[in-house]
Amino acid sequence: MSYQPVSPLIVQSLIDIVGSSQVHSSLSKCTAYGQDKTEDLLFLPEVIVLPKTVVQIQQIMRLCSQNQIPVTPRGAGTGLAGGALPVCGGIVLSMECLNQILEIDEANLQVTTEPAVITEVLQEKVQEKGLYYPPDPASRGSSFIGGNVATNSGGPRAVKYGVVKDYVLNLEVVLPNGDLIWTGANTLKNSTGYNLTQLMVGSEGTLGIITKIVLKLIPLPSHSLLMLVPFRSPTKACAAVSAIFQAGITPSCLEFMERAAIDIAANYLQNNTLPIKEEVQAHLIVEVDGNHLDSLYLDCEKINSVLEQFDCGTILLADDQTTKNTLWQLRRNLNPAIKQYSAVKKADTVVPRAALAELLKGIHQISTQHGIRAINYGHAGDGNLHVSLLQEQLPNPIWEQQASSTLQAIFKLVKSLNGTISGEHGIGWIQKKYMPLVFNPVELQLMRAIKKTFDPTSILNPSKIID
Amino acid sequence: MSYQPVSPLIVQSLIDIVGSSQVHSSLSKCTAYGQDKTEDLLFLPEVIVLPKTVVQIQQIMRLCSQNQIPVTPRGAGTGLAGGALPVCGGIVLSMECLNQILEIDEANLQVTTEPAVITEVLQEKVQEKGLYYPPDPASRGSSFIGGNVATNSGGPRAVKYGVVKDYVLNLEVVLPNGDLIWTGANTLKNSTGYNLTQLMVGSEGTLGIITKIVLKLIPLPSHSLLMLVPFRSPTKACAAVSAIFQAGITPSCLEFMERAAIDIAANYLQNNTLPIKEEVQAHLIVEVDGNHLDSLYLDCEKINSVLEQFDCGTILLADDQTTKNTLWQLRRNLNPAIKQYSAVKKADTVVPRAALAELLKGIHQISTQHGIRAINYGHAGDGNLHVSLLQEQLPNPIWEQQASSTLQAIFKLVKSLNGTISGEHGIGWIQKKYMPLVFNPVELQLMRAIKKTFDPTSILNPSKIID
């Protein structure tokens, strides 16, 4: 697809729409908006536009569709797959000014929000009303809820409460041609026509621009208990995960962390409050929640008896908020800690839960064969393992080549285990070359046709997900 | 769209594909396969084909797409919106021979099944392994799981556990041109490309033919308690529904039944074991479930204290299986009982939960204005009210005209309350004329374009959902 440059005339038209204070093209701004949290990738946009209203977004899209100018919508720029990178140049459309929670509907347990509300802020605001929005990606302190919807993100609580898609009831969306739609209704059930809502969730800004979001909420559980469980064998830790569910318990979190990941994070946080024994090679974090504390203690006892069968060490039970916070801080900082430690390429592998041990073993075999160290952690309860391939001392050309081959081999393994290549980060820019590993040509063609239906001239977030 | 007739040559080709025992065209068969549970509608197909394998289905679709012959896929024929009616003639493709549960994966809490397994059979088979597939439409004793997926059906447990779409992980689908795809992966999380799975769920057999289904399961809760709660005021019963959630409790069922519905069902079942006081005008059925019986009794106490604020009568607590079964039998037979009582037109209204009382009041006002009696029951916890308009003594032409105006007015009310026109039955044939009440022209055009992407010559279940 060929595009037109953002001419001075177009820039003036953009200024006419949003005002001169909302249009930027300095190198520093272009550099800032030309990257997200994906490796060290940088693609300079020609211009950055910060609309304040939905009508302005419609006008911008009409202008760009008439002039064949690529538009890359951007949330908080916390993505790990390059979904917000303006890889074809053109305009970065930052949603940051649409940042209001519009209504918390306590009677219906719903919230209507603009997309640029920080996830954690939204969670706190509804929590003040005794309500709960469970999806909590590690980046929730900085990511926008709109970006969470665009990537169908998850987080630790997905294992009990589901991912973002399970909370999105209805979306207001500006289509590439500037038309405005609502995808559904503000109802818990809906069998009225094709599910445009779920087609939009996880479409990474390639089908439309999300301008309002109606989310389902649930009553806030009043209690939780957290356990940190050490294992000598990472494989046994993975195997224990399935056994907990088979014992009839659905924890509210079930996280896995390899020893190396914990050490790097503890160092990053300069946290020495968790003395970890030398023989420990992995941890599980297990959380249960609910309204009846007695029942939770019973659940923990049952979980303990399961875990003991997998040769776990002494379990730390965190029932006070300080210890819980320490553990979560550690977990949430794994990604930035590893990124600070070394240049890294990430994979967001996901397999059926019981295949986790086999996946972990395979990842280490493959990466070792390629001379690369892999560090793994993730949402074990969902079979969702985040793989970090570390460059460490490898020279650049070898690193790029070997990392690419390693990812290719890991994704092939994932597919052979009935899994797929992204659980919650999305495909964006960096994973799209691997899509043919998990979809056949007919399936890929169907996705292309859907893209074309929404965006016939491919101006909206072009070159993402699929070519 | 114009279609070709099923010529003798085509019939011979069908016989070549599936064998002569699997092709029918007698009047009695055509009559049986020309109707479902929607009113008294009948559309005769030209021929009925019963494939036994996925490859046969692919061959049939290739034949029909090459010859522009309409194909209407059919599950158990329990639909209430006419989704399985061959309104353009052609072929009824009955899925009834693809009726095997292929694998119950206890390690991953998943089941892989063919589409023609009866929902209740699937539930019982996984329950034998201690696993739970919650969606339970009232028709579960006869409906097929494939039809449940095609309509995104729900049932009483949706209020806590979600609808069918929340359990479908992956689908094998034959496209209208005979190509075969899988829509996703067998994983709990998936952010890999467009969500073809959720586009297929609820598409009522208009985009593809579902041939295999991978469903998520959860651990079976070990206990439940059921309450039957009488109210003098149906409006207060509806208002109580929201209050229960606001008190922090998510029941596993929260059903509403008007007095007239219960009387008709009790009469149909010849059941006199539920002596209902004269002043009672509505009931709620409230169920809580979980693994800790003590906690459930505490939940029931809390629910009781909420309900008392809404002037409820004496609550019947069902903690034995016999009483539970009696209550559920009553609830599940409301639909056939009403259908036996009078010719009926149904609506599957759904609104945000707190708008339920207003919806109920509006339905009675509107139907009374049109000289029609409406009886209402449904999944109050989801804001999903099934409306039955009764013909009773009305002469046919007046009935048809007045019922249509009544439905139109009710759906307008639903839309004004932020609801929509089908919560779980689908749009099918009978509700499609109301689609412009809830979707604007851009939204409708987008749905048409999606249909065209999958089925360019509109041979698969034509004239359904949208024209």
PDB file of C-alpha atoms in Angstrom, chain B residues 258-265 267 281 337-347 360 362-377 386-394 398-399 402-403 406-407 410:
ATOM      1  CA  GLU B 258     -44.620 -13.516  36.945  1.00  0.00           C
ATOM      2  CA  ARG B 259     -47.570 -15.143  38.692  1.00  0.00           C
ATOM      3  CA  ALA B 260     -49.393 -15.881  35.440  1.00  0.00           C
ATOM      4  CA  ALA B 261     -46.359 -17.775  34.097  1.00  0.00           C
ATOM      5  CA  ILE B 262     -46.115 -19.925  37.210  1.00  0.00           C
ATOM      6  CA  ASP B 263     -49.817 -20.738  37.166  1.00  0.00           C
ATOM      7  CA  ILE B 264     -49.662 -21.845  33.542  1.00  0.00           C
ATOM      8  CA  ALA B 265     -46.546 -23.960  34.169  1.00  0.00           C
ATOM      9  CA  ASN B 267     -51.105 -26.414  35.413  1.00  0.00           C
ATOM     10  CA  GLN B 281     -47.747 -11.729  41.939  1.00  0.00           C
ATOM     11  CA  ALA B 337     -46.351 -24.574  29.024  1.00  0.00           C
ATOM     12  CA  ILE B 338     -47.124 -21.141  27.618  1.00  0.00           C
ATOM     13  CA  LYS B 339     -46.857 -22.450  24.065  1.00  0.00           C
ATOM     14  CA  GLN B 340     -49.415 -25.145  24.850  1.00  0.00           C
ATOM     15  CA  TYR B 341     -51.699 -22.618  26.520  1.00  0.00           C
ATOM     16  CA  SER B 342     -51.947 -20.244  23.561  1.00  0.00           C
ATOM     17  CA  ALA B 343     -50.365 -19.257  20.272  1.00  0.00           C
ATOM     18  CA  VAL B 344     -47.540 -16.977  21.245  1.00  0.00           C
ATOM     19  CA  LYS B 345     -45.012 -14.506  19.893  1.00  0.00           C
ATOM     20  CA  LYS B 346     -41.848 -14.195  21.911  1.00  0.00           C
ATOM     21  CA  ALA B 347     -39.307 -11.473  22.523  1.00  0.00           C
ATOM     22  CA  LEU B 360     -41.564  -4.807  32.947  1.00  0.00           C
ATOM     23  CA  GLY B 362     -43.492  -0.689  29.986  1.00  0.00           C
ATOM     24  CA  ILE B 363     -44.168  -4.126  28.501  1.00  0.00           C
ATOM     25  CA  HIS B 364     -47.494  -4.352  30.308  1.00  0.00           C
ATOM     26  CA  GLN B 365     -48.480  -0.821  29.356  1.00  0.00           C
ATOM     27  CA  ILE B 366     -47.622  -1.371  25.692  1.00  0.00           C
ATOM     28  CA  SER B 367     -49.270  -4.769  25.384  1.00  0.00           C
ATOM     29  CA  THR B 368     -52.420  -3.608  27.187  1.00  0.00           C
ATOM     30  CA  GLN B 369     -52.636  -0.637  24.829  1.00  0.00           C
ATOM     31  CA  HIS B 370     -52.568  -3.106  21.938  1.00  0.00           C
ATOM     32  CA  GLY B 371     -55.191  -5.392  23.479  1.00  0.00           C
ATOM     33  CA  ILE B 372     -52.718  -8.241  24.055  1.00  0.00           C
ATOM     34  CA  ARG B 373     -51.800 -10.059  27.243  1.00  0.00           C
ATOM     35  CA  ALA B 374     -48.055 -10.364  27.944  1.00  0.00           C
ATOM     36  CA  ILE B 375     -46.557 -12.918  30.308  1.00  0.00           C
ATOM     37  CA  ASN B 376     -42.976 -12.372  31.443  1.00  0.00           C
ATOM     38  CA  TYR B 377     -40.232 -14.393  33.017  1.00  0.00           C
ATOM     39  CA  HIS B 386     -38.499 -13.280  27.973  1.00  0.00           C
ATOM     40  CA  VAL B 387     -41.756 -11.724  26.839  1.00  0.00           C
ATOM     41  CA  SER B 388     -44.595 -13.963  25.642  1.00  0.00           C
ATOM     42  CA  LEU B 389     -47.417 -12.207  23.808  1.00  0.00           C
ATOM     43  CA  LEU B 390     -50.503 -14.439  23.929  1.00  0.00           C
ATOM     44  CA  GLN B 391     -52.994 -14.684  21.090  1.00  0.00           C
ATOM     45  CA  GLU B 392     -55.675 -16.257  23.300  1.00  0.00           C
ATOM     46  CA  GLN B 393     -59.024 -15.349  21.675  1.00  0.00           C
ATOM     47  CA  LEU B 394     -57.749 -12.749  19.208  1.00  0.00           C
ATOM     48  CA  ILE B 398     -55.772  -8.567  14.329  1.00  0.00           C
ATOM     49  CA  TRP B 399     -53.346 -10.747  16.303  1.00  0.00           C
ATOM     50  CA  GLN B 402     -51.224  -5.983  16.931  1.00  0.00           C
ATOM     51  CA  ALA B 403     -48.466  -8.380  18.004  1.00  0.00           C
ATOM     52  CA  THR B 406     -46.482  -4.422  20.262  1.00  0.00           C
ATOM     53  CA  LEU B 407     -43.064  -5.975  19.578  1.00  0.00           C
ATOM     54  CA  ILE B 410     -41.337  -2.990  23.223  1.00  0.00           C
TER      55      ILE B 410
END
